[in-house]
Short mmCIF file of C-alpha atoms in Angstrom, two decimals:
data_model
loop_
_atom_site.label_atom_id
_atom_site.label_comp_id
_atom_site.label_asym_id
_atom_site.label_seq_id
_atom_site.Cartn_x
_atom_site.Cartn_y
_atom_site.Cartn_z
CA VAL A 1 -25.26 18.66 -216.34
CA LYS A 2 -28.23 16.30 -216.30
CA ASP A 3 -26.84 14.56 -219.41
CA LEU A 4 -23.45 14.18 -217.71
CA GLN A 5 -25.13 12.80 -214.60
CA SER A 6 -26.97 10.23 -216.73
CA TYR A 7 -23.50 8.84 -217.57
CA GLY A 8 -22.46 8.83 -213.92
CA LEU A 9 -20.46 12.05 -214.07
CA GLN A 10 -20.96 14.68 -211.38
CA PRO A 11 -19.24 18.07 -211.75
CA ASP A 12 -17.24 19.40 -208.82
CA ILE A 13 -17.30 22.94 -210.21
CA ILE A 14 -19.68 24.70 -212.57
CA LEU A 15 -18.68 27.87 -214.43
CA CYS A 16 -21.71 29.72 -215.78
CA ARG A 17 -21.24 31.90 -218.80
CA ILE A 18 -24.35 33.66 -220.01
CA PRO A 19 -23.21 36.39 -222.43
CA ALA A 20 -26.52 38.27 -222.37
CA GLU A 21 -26.28 38.73 -218.59
CA PRO A 22 -23.50 41.04 -217.35
CA GLU A 23 -23.97 39.81 -213.78
CA LEU A 24 -25.52 36.61 -212.48
CA PRO A 25 -27.17 37.13 -209.11
CA LYS A 26 -26.13 34.82 -206.26
CA GLU A 27 -29.70 33.47 -206.20
CA VAL A 28 -29.34 32.23 -209.78
CA LEU A 29 -26.01 30.57 -208.99
CA HIS A 30 -27.55 28.89 -205.92
CA LYS A 31 -30.53 27.71 -207.99
CA ILE A 32 -28.14 26.19 -210.55
CA ALA A 33 -26.32 24.46 -207.70
CA SER A 34 -29.50 22.99 -206.23
CA MET A 35 -30.80 21.85 -209.64
CA THR A 36 -27.50 20.12 -210.48
CA ASN A 37 -26.74 18.65 -207.06
CA THR A 38 -23.55 20.72 -206.87
CA ASP A 39 -22.26 22.55 -203.79
CA LYS A 40 -23.51 26.15 -203.88
CA ASN A 41 -19.96 27.37 -203.23
CA ALA A 42 -18.79 25.57 -206.37
CA VAL A 43 -20.91 27.47 -208.91
CA PHE A 44 -19.20 30.53 -210.34
CA LYS A 45 -19.63 33.24 -212.95
CA ALA A 46 -17.39 33.05 -216.01
CA VAL A 47 -17.52 36.73 -216.97
CA ASP A 48 -16.64 38.25 -220.32
CA VAL A 49 -13.14 39.71 -220.47
CA LYS A 50 -11.20 41.75 -223.03
CA SER A 51 -8.27 39.33 -223.04
CA LEU A 52 -8.00 35.64 -222.23
CA TYR A 53 -5.12 36.55 -219.92
CA GLU A 54 -7.65 38.16 -217.57
CA ILE A 55 -9.49 34.87 -216.97
CA PRO A 56 -7.17 33.53 -214.22
CA ILE A 57 -7.49 36.86 -212.39
CA LYS A 58 -11.29 36.78 -212.57
CA PHE A 59 -11.30 33.19 -211.29
CA TRP A 60 -8.85 34.12 -208.51
CA GLU A 61 -11.14 36.98 -207.47
CA GLN A 62 -13.93 34.42 -207.01
CA HIS A 63 -11.60 32.03 -205.09
CA ILE A 64 -11.92 29.24 -207.64
CA ASP A 65 -8.24 28.48 -207.04
CA ASP A 66 -8.99 27.80 -203.36
CA LEU A 67 -11.70 25.33 -204.30
CA ILE A 68 -9.38 23.50 -206.71
CA VAL A 69 -6.59 23.34 -204.12
CA ASP A 70 -9.05 21.90 -201.60
CA LYS A 71 -10.52 19.38 -204.07
CA PHE A 72 -7.10 17.99 -204.91
CA ARG A 73 -5.88 18.32 -201.33
CA PHE A 74 -2.87 20.34 -202.41
CA LYS A 75 -0.74 22.07 -199.84
CA ARG A 76 -1.54 25.78 -199.59
CA ASN A 77 1.52 27.92 -199.96
CA GLY A 78 0.09 31.27 -201.00
CA SER A 79 -0.96 32.75 -204.27
CA LYS A 80 1.56 34.58 -206.44
CA ILE A 81 -1.08 36.22 -208.60
CA HIS A 82 0.17 39.77 -208.00
CA LYS A 83 3.10 39.45 -210.43
CA TYR A 84 0.75 37.94 -212.99
CA LYS A 85 -1.78 40.75 -212.44
CA ALA A 86 0.97 43.32 -213.04
CA LEU A 87 1.91 41.56 -216.30
CA VAL A 88 -1.71 41.48 -217.47
CA GLU A 89 -2.15 45.17 -216.63
CA LYS A 90 0.95 45.91 -218.69
CA TYR A 91 -0.46 43.73 -221.49
CA MET A 92 -3.79 45.57 -221.41
CA SER A 93 -2.10 48.99 -221.59
CA ALA A 94 0.57 48.04 -224.13
CA ASP A 95 -0.70 50.66 -226.57
CA ASN A 96 1.12 53.23 -224.43
CA LEU A 97 4.53 51.56 -224.87
CA PRO A 98 7.06 52.58 -227.53
CA GLU A 99 6.92 50.43 -230.66
CA VAL A 100 9.52 48.30 -232.43
CA GLU A 101 8.90 46.45 -235.67
CA ILE A 102 10.13 42.92 -236.30
CA GLY A 103 10.10 41.31 -239.73
CA VAL A 104 8.90 37.73 -239.95
CA ILE A 105 10.08 35.94 -243.09
CA THR A 106 7.77 33.06 -243.87
CA LYS A 107 6.00 31.35 -246.71
CA TYR A 108 2.74 31.52 -244.74
CA VAL A 109 1.99 35.23 -244.36
CA ASN A 110 -1.02 35.01 -242.09
CA GLU A 111 -1.19 35.31 -238.34
CA GLU A 112 -3.10 32.05 -237.88
CA ALA A 113 -0.10 30.05 -239.09
CA HIS A 114 2.13 31.67 -236.47
CA VAL A 115 -0.05 32.32 -233.42
CA SER A 116 2.58 31.11 -230.96
CA LEU A 117 5.24 33.30 -232.61
CA LYS A 118 2.88 36.29 -232.54
CA GLU A 119 2.20 35.81 -228.81
CA SER A 120 5.85 35.18 -227.94
CA LEU A 121 6.87 38.40 -229.69
CA TYR A 122 4.18 40.26 -227.81
CA HIS A 123 5.31 38.82 -224.47
CA SER A 124 9.00 39.39 -225.12
CA GLY A 125 8.15 42.97 -226.03
CA LEU A 126 6.29 43.45 -222.75
CA ALA A 127 9.26 42.05 -220.85
CA ASN A 128 11.36 44.74 -222.53
CA ASP A 129 8.82 47.56 -222.16
CA VAL A 130 8.06 47.84 -225.88
CA ARG A 131 5.15 46.96 -228.11
CA VAL A 132 6.20 44.65 -230.93
CA LYS A 133 4.66 45.20 -234.33
CA ARG A 134 5.11 42.36 -236.82
CA ARG A 135 5.75 42.79 -240.53
CA TRP A 136 5.01 39.59 -242.41
CA ILE A 137 7.47 39.14 -245.28
CA ASN A 138 6.63 36.56 -247.91
CA ALA A 139 9.74 34.46 -248.58
CA GLU A 140 8.58 33.79 -252.12
CA ASP A 141 8.43 37.55 -252.80
CA LEU A 142 12.09 37.79 -251.71
CA GLU A 143 12.97 35.09 -254.28
CA LYS A 144 11.45 37.15 -257.09
CA THR A 145 13.50 40.32 -256.62
CA ASP A 146 17.13 41.37 -256.59
CA ASP A 147 16.47 44.40 -254.39
CA ILE A 148 15.38 43.04 -251.04
CA ALA A 149 16.34 46.16 -249.04
CA PRO A 150 12.83 47.73 -249.13
CA PHE A 151 11.44 44.68 -247.33
CA PHE A 152 13.65 45.42 -244.32
CA GLU A 153 13.49 49.22 -244.05
CA GLY A 154 12.65 50.38 -240.54
CA LEU A 155 12.87 46.95 -238.92
CA SER A 156 14.50 46.46 -235.52
CA GLY A 157 15.01 42.75 -236.11
CA VAL A 158 14.14 39.79 -238.31
CA ILE A 159 12.91 36.26 -237.63
CA THR A 160 13.08 33.61 -240.32
CA CYS A 161 10.55 30.83 -239.84
CA GLY A 162 11.34 27.22 -240.65
CA GLY A 163 9.46 25.14 -243.17
CA PHE A 164 8.84 21.63 -244.42
CA ASP A 165 9.58 21.80 -248.12
CA VAL A 166 11.67 23.81 -250.60
CA ARG A 167 9.06 26.49 -251.26
CA GLY A 168 10.40 29.88 -250.18
CA VAL A 169 13.79 28.58 -249.05
CA GLU A 170 15.81 30.70 -251.50
CA GLY A 171 13.98 33.81 -250.31
CA LYS A 172 14.72 32.96 -246.70
CA VAL A 173 18.40 32.47 -247.49
CA LYS A 174 18.53 35.67 -249.56
#
């Protein structure tokens, strides 16, 4: 914060995340506020959570949303966090839902290449009260065989991902 202040920047809100400390006492937060010239009501704990979807709930519990609304002088029209909380609770207990398996035909068979697809399948599954398991199917492997049926056994659906060159196209078509 002192480095930021040396450039003329003053934070309106400070979120403190100290992984070794499960709880930061109010006194520590107030000390941080006084040492950084920040309002003591604008220093908050950023606690560890199991899922990033829990972060807005944790911030809401500390009334960070109220501070932001006030800072920007937005009109207050009530929080609708309860629907979101219900969704996150469902997300956190998704292991109890029935499972469906969706095949994903792609030339990039790793989850990093398709993070948004992975999350959208997870969310669409939650909306339909199922847990979606993904089976990555290499499009190039489909090109190499005449019997593609084993690749699709037990699947409830298939998604074919796009691409930018000709690699794997024949397998996707097949």
